[in-house]
């Protein structure tokens, strides 16, 4: 798109309105922290489809409130960052609007207490994230990444919908709070296994768990503010959120644990190890996001009190440091001109604010005290030691690579000898870019020193939402010399050694990568297979011949009609034919007209004969008192004859038309099926419900004494409007086609 065709950027003062709205929304949600911590869960319900028991129902419990605060609070910083980052970009307004709709979708998702409402907002995040990932749509890389994210998360959304509908059927309600209160009903149901498989499939695709994990690093084609928002507190945590939300209803079984724990452990190790392979710090952070999400999935799968406390704490920990680090990498790119840590060094003096934010958030990601990340890591180790050696080992491997990656983003670019960066004079960017990372880093430091504050006011209500029981004890920075603390020391030691040998480790992983199987091969193969099948089906079905399309349509209709007749309970009616002279004449007209169509070689004669068939049917309507239908039939026949006559006389002569047995067979099948079906309907007792309803309702509800007119205008108003629109559009199209043909002949 040329620059002159792009919309002009919004005025300067308008850029900060979305950030202000998100900040106000954060304060509004913050007022519920006290009531929710005290056990109150405010609800808001708007009746939507009462006959189906569906409502726009929203509910704030501990889990929903924490997610809402993250979405709005981090969202305010993202909006401010984006308004500054794209200050001179003409696409800024489009980005802010799309980010706004994404934030609304996420808020609706986490606060929804109705399964259908939840699914609508779930799909809203899918569509808006697709737009955000493909924001630079002129680049093939962005389009491919957006398509990949859309297909994988969209397929998961369909599976989730099926699972939610099954849950609705088993529980008899669409309210999530009522479903969670009836967990034993699900676990005892014969549909429990398919429900769990469908719901977990949907959550795994959304939160990028193996084997669907590859779409998330690919989403790094999105701009930095988008990556920070999607990968910290919002979209990728939607699947984790839903697993936590449905734990009371579906958790606590071997199937649940057997799905979540192994998949989480494997994805956690994959993400952490391959993060060390990257040199692009943004891509490295995307890989560590896989580790964070997988750790949450694994902990939720364990389901113990210690694991749930660790999961809820780490959910907050991850949101703080990951959003800050993504934004910090954007600051490095803006200030120094690169995201490749190999090209950067010695930036601390030139970019002190960026260096400070990266150091604090990086230490929190590595789990060093006294940061909030240390509290979260200790809780993960505590839950792992209680779960067994395999979980502990997976956590240890993942965490030591997190230490290595923290050094990549927090130490390598800022310390050591200066390198020739792409920008000759690197410097900290403006306040609009550094304010968000600084605030998030400050939160990681604050809650590290005072974890009991966030533990009592946010984590404890979150635990109640997942387990239904009060959290025992309080979060603390120091628990003494425990197995978890020893594991932390081991993690620090191995991580520091790994960081010192980072270049050799990275090169070793890069050398091993070509010989390893690509897990995403299944996606490439599936996409290629779908495209190949689609092309084959298109080539087979789209021949370009109208007769081919009509034959296929009529044959499909015949199969459906006869299938319904043979599979149903058809009764042949006891009809005694009593034909009068007028009946015989009408049948004779129709048969004669059909015979003429079959044997004539004249287009005009065939068209007129078809009009004879329609006229005979109109006479039948008159005989049975349907005068209005007969008039409509006659008008249609007149129009058809006129238009077809005008159109076909302009075509070349068609010569002899050979008899086609296949076409005759299709016509016989469909015609006989319609006839037998009509007779079967006549054998069915008439239900007078609609007749009685219209008779009783026409005058008091529609104020009309002509029942037919009332039905057409009031009770079937939209249907009648649609039919009229179709006729008008068809007429306009026919006139346009005829006028175009006339101009072509001149």
XYZ file of C-alpha atoms in Angstrom:
746
model
C 0.000 0.000 0.000
C 1.406 3.385 -0.952
C 2.050 5.887 1.840
C -0.508 8.305 0.444
C -3.172 5.565 0.679
C -2.521 4.870 4.354
C -4.623 6.627 7.001
C -2.867 9.488 8.737
C -1.617 8.813 12.283
C -3.952 9.940 15.062
C -3.220 13.287 16.732
C -0.536 13.132 19.393
C -2.831 13.484 22.403
C -5.130 10.696 21.168
C -2.349 8.111 21.269
C -2.460 7.777 25.036
C -6.226 7.352 25.452
C -6.131 3.493 25.278
C -3.402 3.439 27.939
C -5.477 5.742 30.148
C -8.588 3.596 29.707
C -6.636 0.440 30.612
C -5.177 2.175 33.680
C -8.655 3.230 34.838
C -9.907 -0.323 34.262
C -7.038 -1.601 36.429
C -8.082 0.709 39.266
C -11.717 -0.350 38.828
C -10.849 -4.025 39.152
C -8.506 -3.247 42.053
C -11.468 -2.170 44.177
C -12.616 -5.812 44.233
C -9.384 -7.157 45.722
C -10.646 -6.820 49.299
C -14.141 -8.255 48.732
C -12.844 -11.180 46.673
C -10.163 -11.955 49.254
C -12.969 -11.978 51.847
C -14.868 -14.608 49.848
C -17.290 -12.411 47.910
C -17.611 -13.085 44.181
C -19.605 -10.358 42.414
C -21.636 -11.457 39.391
C -23.283 -9.713 36.456
C -25.855 -11.599 34.370
C -27.736 -10.542 31.241
C -30.290 -12.971 29.818
C -29.341 -13.942 26.275
C -31.179 -17.125 25.253
C -33.334 -17.974 28.284
C -35.007 -20.950 26.591
C -31.564 -22.551 26.231
C -30.346 -21.444 29.637
C -27.645 -19.230 28.073
C -26.766 -15.850 29.557
C -24.055 -13.259 29.315
C -22.832 -14.190 32.771
C -19.665 -12.760 34.309
C -18.176 -13.548 37.712
C -15.158 -12.269 39.621
C -13.428 -14.818 41.796
C -9.773 -14.854 42.760
C -8.528 -16.367 39.505
C -10.629 -14.104 37.265
C -9.686 -10.986 39.242
C -5.946 -11.712 39.098
C -6.099 -12.298 35.348
C -8.180 -9.146 34.834
C -5.639 -7.074 36.776
C -2.811 -8.481 34.681
C -4.668 -7.887 31.418
C -5.552 -4.287 32.257
C -2.406 -3.362 34.197
C 0.107 -4.776 31.753
C -2.202 -3.675 28.953
C -1.913 -0.044 30.083
C 1.880 -0.294 29.836
C 1.666 -2.032 26.454
C -0.664 0.641 25.068
C 1.688 3.371 26.271
C 4.688 1.526 24.830
C 2.958 0.976 21.477
C 1.847 4.615 21.275
C 5.487 5.648 21.656
C 7.093 2.802 19.681
C 4.850 3.483 16.638
C 4.557 7.207 17.189
C 5.348 8.085 13.582
C 3.849 4.962 12.026
C 0.637 5.483 10.088
C -0.581 2.071 11.260
C -0.670 3.138 14.917
C -4.424 3.665 15.045
C -5.054 0.230 13.534
C -2.674 -1.382 16.037
C -4.239 0.336 19.050
C -7.764 -0.598 17.952
C -6.816 -4.243 17.398
C -4.981 -4.384 20.735
C -8.075 -2.903 22.359
C -10.364 -5.566 20.933
C -7.856 -8.211 21.977
C -7.837 -6.894 25.544
C -11.646 -6.867 25.633
C -11.731 -10.451 24.358
C -9.302 -11.569 27.049
C -11.243 -9.764 29.768
C -14.467 -11.394 28.622
C -12.777 -14.795 28.525
C -11.372 -14.707 32.066
C -14.479 -13.220 33.694
C -17.099 -15.269 31.803
C -19.191 -17.619 33.934
C -21.143 -19.030 30.999
C -19.580 -21.612 28.687
C -21.048 -20.156 25.483
C -20.025 -16.639 26.479
C -16.547 -17.943 27.272
C -16.268 -19.572 23.855
C -17.295 -16.383 22.047
C -14.527 -14.427 23.761
C -12.128 -17.354 23.275
C -12.652 -17.092 19.534
C -12.348 -13.321 19.824
C -8.793 -13.770 21.102
C -8.082 -16.171 18.233
C -9.184 -13.685 15.574
C -7.581 -10.602 17.117
C -4.303 -12.407 17.818
C -4.281 -13.530 14.166
C -4.575 -9.896 13.133
C -1.846 -8.872 15.559
C 0.623 -11.599 14.595
C 0.077 -10.723 10.941
C 0.282 -6.984 11.595
C 3.143 -6.615 9.095
C 1.006 -8.381 6.515
C 3.142 -7.245 3.604
C 5.859 -9.645 4.783
C 5.425 -13.301 3.812
C 6.908 -14.370 7.148
C 4.220 -12.511 9.093
C 1.409 -13.919 6.965
C 2.691 -17.479 7.382
C 3.071 -17.081 11.158
C -0.417 -15.599 11.464
C -1.947 -18.418 9.399
C -0.146 -21.034 11.481
C -1.372 -19.503 14.745
C -4.911 -19.202 13.379
C -5.135 -22.777 12.116
C -3.729 -24.392 15.258
C -5.623 -22.307 17.802
C -8.752 -22.361 15.613
C -8.736 -26.160 15.508
C -8.333 -26.188 19.271
C -11.271 -23.810 19.573
C -13.533 -26.218 17.681
C -12.477 -29.060 19.983
C -13.126 -26.859 23.009
C -16.609 -26.006 21.748
C -17.452 -29.695 21.424
C -16.135 -30.325 24.934
C -18.134 -27.425 26.384
C -21.332 -28.633 24.715
C -20.771 -32.104 26.188
C -20.233 -30.546 29.601
C -23.464 -28.599 29.191
C -25.315 -31.809 28.344
C -23.895 -33.756 31.283
C -24.399 -31.041 33.901
C -27.594 -29.497 32.523
C -26.181 -25.972 32.877
C -23.944 -23.573 30.993
C -22.700 -21.763 34.116
C -19.064 -22.556 34.852
C -19.443 -22.075 38.600
C -22.258 -24.631 38.659
C -20.212 -27.067 36.554
C -17.290 -26.826 38.967
C -19.634 -27.486 41.865
C -20.759 -30.705 40.140
C -17.342 -32.223 39.494
C -18.321 -35.731 40.576
C -21.048 -35.778 37.918
C -18.436 -35.331 35.200
C -15.963 -37.813 36.654
C -18.704 -40.447 36.917
C -20.042 -39.765 33.436
C -19.400 -42.024 30.442
C -18.499 -38.853 28.534
C -15.714 -37.876 30.941
C -12.883 -39.159 28.721
C -13.972 -37.387 25.496
C -14.740 -34.218 27.465
C -11.265 -34.140 28.995
C -9.567 -34.935 25.688
C -11.440 -32.184 23.849
C -10.997 -29.513 26.522
C -7.321 -30.337 27.047
C -6.729 -30.324 23.291
C -8.189 -26.834 23.050
C -6.099 -25.603 25.987
C -2.884 -27.179 24.685
C -3.213 -25.495 21.301
C -3.884 -22.108 22.890
C -1.008 -22.336 25.352
C 1.399 -23.886 22.818
C 2.073 -27.234 24.489
C 3.832 -30.004 22.571
C 3.203 -30.974 19.835
C 1.625 -27.573 19.116
C 4.390 -25.494 20.692
C 6.060 -24.292 17.491
C 3.413 -21.717 16.599
C 4.317 -19.501 19.551
C 7.950 -18.763 18.604
C 6.719 -18.238 15.059
C 4.397 -15.535 16.366
C 7.517 -13.440 17.005
C 6.861 -11.965 13.576
C 4.527 -9.619 15.468
C 5.776 -6.208 16.666
C 7.457 -6.065 20.074
C 4.463 -4.597 21.998
C 2.240 -7.341 20.611
C 4.726 -10.046 21.569
C 4.997 -8.651 25.088
C 1.223 -8.626 25.520
C 0.472 -12.014 23.959
C 3.344 -13.841 25.662
C 3.159 -12.423 29.180
C -0.294 -12.194 30.679
C -2.842 -12.738 27.982
C -3.463 -15.047 25.041
C -0.943 -17.795 25.715
C -2.143 -17.981 29.315
C -5.760 -18.461 28.185
C -5.280 -22.222 27.903
C -3.553 -22.366 31.296
C -6.357 -20.268 32.767
C -9.021 -22.630 31.435
C -7.197 -25.702 32.763
C -7.110 -24.060 36.181
C -10.740 -22.987 35.868
C -11.947 -26.513 35.079
C -9.746 -28.281 37.632
C -12.626 -28.624 40.148
C -14.855 -30.145 37.447
C -12.399 -32.296 35.497
C -9.244 -32.634 37.610
C -8.186 -35.130 40.214
C -8.111 -38.207 37.973
C -5.341 -40.313 36.466
C -6.369 -39.211 32.978
C -6.081 -35.533 33.893
C -2.710 -35.954 35.571
C -1.451 -38.348 32.909
C -2.147 -35.804 30.180
C -0.992 -32.580 31.797
C 2.112 -33.614 33.725
C 4.083 -35.432 30.964
C 3.159 -32.929 28.260
C 4.032 -30.027 30.553
C 7.370 -31.571 31.546
C 8.389 -32.327 27.951
C 7.374 -28.890 26.671
C 9.150 -27.237 29.600
C 12.456 -28.899 28.741
C 12.060 -28.303 24.994
C 11.396 -24.603 25.467
C 14.196 -24.067 27.961
C 16.840 -25.962 25.987
C 16.042 -24.428 22.616
C 15.970 -20.957 24.166
C 19.731 -21.309 24.701
C 20.080 -22.029 20.977
C 18.810 -18.564 19.975
C 20.846 -15.432 19.384
C 17.818 -13.213 18.800
C 16.795 -12.171 22.322
C 13.150 -11.791 21.344
C 13.026 -15.323 19.974
C 14.853 -16.578 23.048
C 12.203 -15.027 25.294
C 9.499 -16.695 23.192
C 11.112 -20.083 23.817
C 11.316 -19.399 27.560
C 7.609 -18.560 27.431
C 7.067 -22.176 26.414
C 8.929 -23.194 29.562
C 6.805 -20.952 31.760
C 3.494 -22.112 30.295
C 4.555 -25.761 30.458
C 5.525 -25.396 34.114
C 2.042 -24.043 34.835
C 0.408 -26.924 32.942
C 2.521 -29.481 34.800
C 1.715 -27.962 38.203
C -2.012 -27.794 37.461
C -1.871 -31.413 36.373
C -0.282 -32.447 39.692
C -3.225 -30.841 41.470
C -1.764 -30.954 44.996
C -2.153 -27.909 47.215
C 1.571 -27.175 46.951
C 1.455 -27.471 43.160
C -1.571 -25.177 42.833
C 0.017 -22.549 45.108
C 3.188 -22.749 43.025
C 1.209 -22.464 39.775
C -0.794 -19.428 40.874
C 2.322 -17.698 42.205
C 4.391 -18.436 39.117
C 1.561 -17.211 36.878
C 2.052 -13.745 38.412
C 5.836 -14.041 38.517
C 5.994 -14.924 34.837
C 3.686 -12.073 33.825
C 5.844 -9.458 35.579
C 9.262 -10.491 34.330
C 8.280 -11.674 30.861
C 6.400 -8.515 29.857
C 9.264 -6.399 31.226
C 11.906 -8.377 29.332
C 10.049 -8.271 26.024
C 9.664 -4.513 26.334
C 13.300 -4.216 27.381
C 14.434 -6.075 24.267
C 12.387 -3.582 22.256
C 14.225 -0.773 24.048
C 17.573 -2.391 23.204
C 16.569 -2.700 19.567
C 15.386 0.902 19.450
C 18.393 2.261 21.347
C 21.189 0.085 19.934
C 19.709 -1.108 16.645
C 19.807 -4.902 17.151
C 18.285 -7.802 19.091
C 21.235 -10.132 18.482
C 23.247 -10.272 21.701
C 26.379 -11.242 19.740
C 26.396 -7.767 18.216
C 25.885 -5.958 21.518
C 28.069 -5.269 24.541
C 28.995 -2.575 27.014
C 25.632 -0.802 26.740
C 25.154 -0.276 30.490
C 26.780 3.163 30.518
C 24.951 4.390 27.420
C 21.575 2.817 28.391
C 21.453 2.755 32.227
C 17.638 2.619 32.559
C 17.373 -0.238 30.091
C 20.218 -2.059 31.827
C 18.587 -1.689 35.258
C 15.187 -2.942 34.063
C 16.805 -5.877 32.241
C 18.922 -6.781 35.276
C 16.042 -6.839 37.753
C 13.630 -8.714 35.457
C 16.367 -11.080 34.287
C 17.307 -11.954 37.869
C 13.639 -12.593 38.599
C 13.427 -14.924 35.572
C 16.544 -16.724 36.814
C 15.002 -17.039 40.275
C 17.635 -15.129 42.266
C 16.726 -13.678 45.647
C 15.342 -11.269 46.695
C 13.222 -11.119 43.531
C 9.680 -12.435 43.268
C 10.974 -15.034 40.830
C 12.925 -16.683 43.645
C 9.687 -17.191 45.593
C 8.007 -18.771 42.589
C 10.950 -21.058 41.822
C 11.163 -22.263 45.418
C 7.475 -23.167 45.340
C 7.943 -25.076 42.066
C 10.793 -27.077 43.585
C 8.753 -27.737 46.722
C 5.842 -29.096 44.666
C 8.258 -31.093 42.489
C 10.022 -32.809 45.388
C 6.658 -33.947 46.715
C 5.610 -35.228 43.265
C 8.673 -37.358 42.590
C 12.104 -37.450 40.995
C 10.944 -37.095 37.372
C 9.093 -33.837 38.007
C 11.996 -32.519 40.096
C 14.526 -33.347 37.394
C 12.421 -31.673 34.688
C 12.092 -28.561 36.844
C 15.841 -28.506 37.537
C 16.804 -28.795 33.864
C 14.350 -26.099 32.824
C 15.360 -23.688 35.583
C 19.094 -23.953 34.974
C 18.520 -23.026 31.329
C 16.407 -20.118 32.543
C 19.484 -18.870 34.409
C 21.486 -19.114 31.187
C 18.836 -17.244 29.201
C 18.561 -14.565 31.878
C 22.253 -13.913 31.425
C 21.768 -13.656 27.673
C 19.323 -10.772 27.950
C 20.396 -9.105 31.220
C 24.211 -9.364 31.121
C 25.635 -9.962 27.645
C 24.245 -6.811 25.957
C 25.237 -4.464 28.782
C 28.534 -5.690 30.167
C 31.871 -6.777 28.830
C 33.766 -5.036 26.103
C 31.801 -2.684 23.838
C 30.984 -3.992 20.390
C 30.297 -2.148 17.174
C 26.509 -2.017 17.439
C 24.368 -1.039 14.441
C 23.859 2.379 16.052
C 26.994 4.436 16.674
C 25.549 6.236 19.698
C 23.165 3.923 21.594
C 20.968 5.571 24.220
C 17.925 4.945 26.398
C 14.660 5.589 24.553
C 12.037 8.024 25.791
C 9.906 7.642 28.933
C 7.023 6.139 27.013
C 9.166 3.060 26.356
C 11.018 2.670 29.667
C 8.161 3.435 32.099
C 6.434 0.056 31.664
C 9.535 -2.150 32.075
C 10.680 -0.105 35.075
C 7.298 -0.449 36.822
C 7.134 -4.191 36.145
C 10.704 -4.665 37.368
C 9.839 -2.690 40.491
C 6.903 -5.020 41.128
C 9.181 -8.063 40.848
C 11.474 -6.455 43.437
C 8.669 -5.265 45.726
C 6.839 -8.575 45.878
C 10.143 -10.356 46.368
C 10.718 -8.435 49.587
C 7.041 -8.644 50.619
C 5.571 -11.804 49.055
C 2.987 -12.164 51.809
C 1.200 -9.058 50.525
C 0.474 -10.452 47.063
C 0.137 -13.930 48.543
C -2.697 -12.999 50.906
C -4.532 -10.626 48.574
C -4.165 -12.343 45.184
C -2.567 -15.801 45.350
C -4.737 -17.092 48.197
C -8.052 -16.231 46.437
C -6.668 -17.764 43.239
C -5.931 -21.004 45.088
C -9.466 -21.027 46.490
C -10.844 -20.684 42.938
C -8.888 -23.733 41.783
C -9.015 -26.049 44.813
C -12.043 -24.754 46.688
C -9.971 -24.723 49.892
C -8.122 -22.005 51.779
C -4.387 -21.678 51.177
C -2.379 -22.876 54.134
C 0.341 -20.526 55.350
C 1.762 -17.444 53.647
C 4.254 -16.761 50.913
C 7.713 -15.950 52.231
C 11.126 -15.151 50.799
C 13.020 -17.390 53.215
C 11.963 -20.847 54.371
C 15.281 -21.974 55.785
C 17.578 -24.685 54.463
C 15.139 -26.943 52.645
C 15.434 -29.362 49.708
C 13.962 -26.633 47.527
C 16.699 -24.194 48.615
C 19.402 -26.777 47.910
C 17.956 -27.307 44.441
C 18.048 -23.529 43.942
C 21.759 -23.473 44.797
C 22.385 -26.304 42.357
C 20.424 -24.411 39.713
C 22.456 -21.248 40.243
C 25.755 -23.133 40.078
C 24.915 -25.110 36.934
C 23.283 -22.089 35.318
C 26.300 -19.857 35.896
C 28.612 -22.537 34.470
C 26.322 -22.847 31.464
C 26.274 -19.082 30.964
C 30.069 -18.898 31.030
C 30.137 -21.561 28.315
C 27.170 -20.084 26.489
C 28.845 -19.733 23.101
C 29.998 -23.344 23.054
C 26.590 -24.523 24.297
C 24.778 -22.475 21.659
C 27.040 -23.674 18.858
C 26.649 -27.273 20.024
C 22.867 -27.008 19.944
C 23.027 -25.339 16.542
C 25.186 -28.166 15.223
C 22.843 -30.814 16.593
C 19.682 -29.152 15.308
C 19.833 -30.358 11.666
C 20.062 -33.983 12.782
C 17.054 -33.774 15.078
C 13.506 -34.493 13.901
C 11.314 -31.445 13.442
C 8.218 -31.890 15.589
C 6.385 -29.372 13.439
C 6.701 -31.655 10.407
C 3.214 -32.932 11.152
C 1.832 -29.426 10.634
C 3.680 -28.938 7.356
C 2.544 -32.356 6.134
C -1.056 -31.806 7.221
C -1.208 -28.391 5.577
C 0.285 -29.753 2.372
C -2.159 -32.669 2.408
C -5.134 -30.367 2.892
C -4.044 -28.151 0.021
C -3.447 -31.154 -2.248
C -6.835 -32.656 -1.389
C -8.543 -29.304 -1.913
C -6.985 -28.866 -5.342
C -7.962 -32.421 -6.331
C -11.518 -31.941 -5.108
C -11.776 -28.607 -6.886
C -10.476 -30.033 -10.149
C -12.919 -32.935 -9.899
C -15.978 -30.903 -8.970
C -15.412 -27.556 -10.707
C -15.488 -28.516 -14.362
C -16.917 -25.204 -15.537
C -20.016 -26.890 -17.047
C -23.405 -25.914 -15.709
C -24.882 -29.299 -16.607
C -22.252 -30.992 -14.442
C -23.158 -28.812 -11.454
C -26.896 -29.392 -11.934
C -26.403 -33.150 -12.245
C -24.363 -33.264 -9.031
C -26.869 -31.088 -7.174
C -29.882 -33.128 -8.239
C -28.121 -36.420 -7.507
C -27.182 -35.254 -4.012
C -30.775 -34.141 -3.430
C -32.077 -37.507 -4.606
C -29.713 -39.375 -2.279
C -30.795 -37.235 0.679
C -34.507 -37.653 -0.081
C -34.353 -41.410 -0.567
C -31.995 -41.803 2.382
C -34.476 -40.051 4.621
C -37.355 -42.115 3.295
C -35.603 -45.465 3.657
C -34.025 -44.695 7.042
C -37.241 -43.268 8.467
C -40.580 -44.795 9.321
C -42.455 -44.075 6.111
C -46.103 -45.040 5.868
C -47.787 -45.321 2.496
C -51.030 -43.337 2.589
C -54.304 -44.950 1.805
C -55.284 -42.671 -1.073
C -58.138 -43.438 -3.424
C -57.639 -41.452 -6.648
C -60.714 -39.478 -7.671
C -59.814 -37.609 -10.819
C -62.206 -35.202 -12.435
C -62.024 -33.807 -15.933
C -60.109 -30.718 -14.838
C -57.557 -32.886 -12.955
C -56.964 -35.033 -16.024
C -56.527 -31.930 -18.176
C -53.953 -30.406 -15.805
C -51.959 -33.656 -15.670
C -52.130 -33.906 -19.458
C -50.820 -30.334 -19.838
C -47.867 -31.060 -17.534
C -47.016 -34.397 -19.200
C -47.292 -32.892 -22.681
C -45.069 -29.961 -21.698
C -42.420 -32.294 -20.288
C -42.535 -34.417 -23.438
C -42.031 -31.342 -25.614
C -38.990 -30.298 -23.552
C -37.466 -33.740 -24.004
C -37.888 -34.034 -27.760
C -37.591 -30.497 -29.133
C -34.411 -28.995 -30.604
C -35.745 -25.456 -30.396
C -34.732 -23.373 -27.425
C -37.777 -21.152 -27.641
C -40.108 -24.156 -27.831
C -38.430 -25.779 -24.803
C -38.714 -22.567 -22.803
C -42.384 -22.194 -23.605
C -42.988 -25.838 -22.730
C -41.353 -25.302 -19.349
C -43.740 -22.409 -18.873
C -46.547 -24.867 -19.540
C -45.317 -27.045 -16.638
C -45.336 -24.039 -14.311
C -48.775 -22.967 -15.502
C -50.172 -26.427 -14.805
C -48.790 -26.290 -11.265
C -50.338 -22.818 -10.825
C -53.724 -24.268 -11.813
C -53.305 -26.922 -9.111
C -52.745 -24.140 -6.548
C -55.937 -22.416 -7.762
C -57.927 -25.626 -7.443
C -56.893 -25.935 -3.797
C -57.597 -22.307 -2.930
C -54.027 -20.953 -2.802
C -54.699 -17.987 -5.080
C -51.721 -15.950 -3.821
C -49.305 -18.830 -4.388
C -50.769 -19.384 -7.869
C -50.212 -15.711 -8.747
C -46.624 -15.889 -7.529
C -46.076 -19.038 -9.570
C -47.456 -17.380 -12.710
C -45.330 -14.259 -12.252
C -42.236 -16.386 -11.774
C -43.025 -18.441 -14.875
C -43.511 -15.298 -16.938
C -40.221 -13.819 -15.790
C -38.361 -17.074 -16.335
C -39.721 -17.510 -19.842
C -38.980 -13.892 -20.777
C -35.444 -13.812 -19.377
C -34.472 -17.234 -20.677
C -35.901 -16.480 -24.080
C -33.951 -13.211 -24.338
C -30.765 -14.845 -23.134
C -30.868 -18.073 -25.120
C -31.784 -16.640 -28.466
C -28.420 -14.862 -28.388
C -26.572 -18.149 -28.053
C -25.422 -20.220 -31.038
C -27.598 -23.097 -32.176
C -27.165 -26.153 -30.001
C -27.867 -28.683 -32.709
C -28.973 -32.187 -31.875
C -29.154 -33.011 -28.161
C -28.223 -36.653 -27.532
C -30.146 -38.692 -25.026
C -28.112 -39.091 -21.817
C -29.183 -42.120 -19.756
C -27.318 -40.863 -16.686
C -29.230 -37.592 -16.652
C -32.486 -39.473 -17.112
C -31.683 -41.748 -14.186
C -30.891 -38.787 -11.918
C -34.135 -37.077 -12.929
C -36.135 -40.248 -12.283
C -34.536 -40.761 -8.875
C -35.176 -37.209 -7.727
C -38.682 -37.001 -9.182
C -39.813 -40.319 -7.732
C -38.228 -39.453 -4.388
C -40.094 -36.156 -4.191
C -43.349 -37.890 -5.164
C -42.956 -40.682 -2.607
C -41.872 -38.179 0.019
C -44.952 -36.051 -0.628
C -47.209 -39.088 -0.255
C -45.418 -40.044 2.971
C -46.029 -36.550 4.355
C -49.699 -36.837 3.480
C -49.828 -40.033 5.535
C -48.529 -38.213 8.608
C -51.194 -36.804 10.946
C -51.371 -33.032 10.677
C -50.186 -31.140 13.745
C -52.513 -28.153 14.133
C -50.199 -26.319 16.546
C -49.066 -23.616 14.093
C -52.544 -23.201 12.648
C -54.040 -22.671 16.086
C -51.200 -20.321 17.071
C -51.640 -18.082 14.042
C -55.422 -18.059 14.386
C -55.162 -17.098 18.052
C -52.338 -14.576 17.673
C -53.015 -12.728 14.420
C -55.459 -10.172 15.834
C -54.191 -9.572 19.403
C -50.462 -9.640 18.564
C -50.280 -8.456 14.952
C -53.586 -6.539 14.707
C -54.420 -8.198 11.394
C -57.446 -10.192 10.286
C -55.850 -11.560 7.098
C -53.875 -14.439 8.546
C -51.783 -15.003 5.412
C -50.693 -11.368 5.276
C -49.925 -11.377 9.002
C -47.744 -14.465 8.612
C -45.833 -12.954 5.693
C -45.353 -9.480 7.158
C -45.142 -10.015 10.920
C -44.383 -13.586 11.925
C -42.180 -14.268 8.879
C -41.155 -10.679 8.220
C -37.436 -11.256 7.921
C -37.969 -14.407 5.873
C -40.246 -12.519 3.473
C -37.761 -9.655 3.279
C -35.028 -12.141 2.422
C -37.100 -13.763 -0.301
C -37.973 -10.373 -1.773
C -34.331 -9.333 -1.685
C -33.296 -12.494 -3.502
C -35.842 -11.876 -6.259
C -34.789 -8.229 -6.626
C -31.079 -9.085 -6.678
C -31.679 -11.852 -9.218
C -33.653 -9.467 -11.401
C -30.958 -6.806 -11.244
C -28.287 -9.380 -12.049
C -30.324 -10.676 -15.001
C -30.814 -7.170 -16.387
C -27.110 -6.424 -15.980
C -26.165 -9.670 -17.739
C -28.527 -8.953 -20.620
C -27.296 -5.367 -21.005
C -23.694 -6.586 -20.951
C -24.492 -9.140 -23.656
C -26.165 -6.462 -25.761
C -23.105 -4.187 -25.537
C -20.839 -7.114 -26.451
C -22.839 -7.779 -29.629
C -22.573 -4.199 -30.839
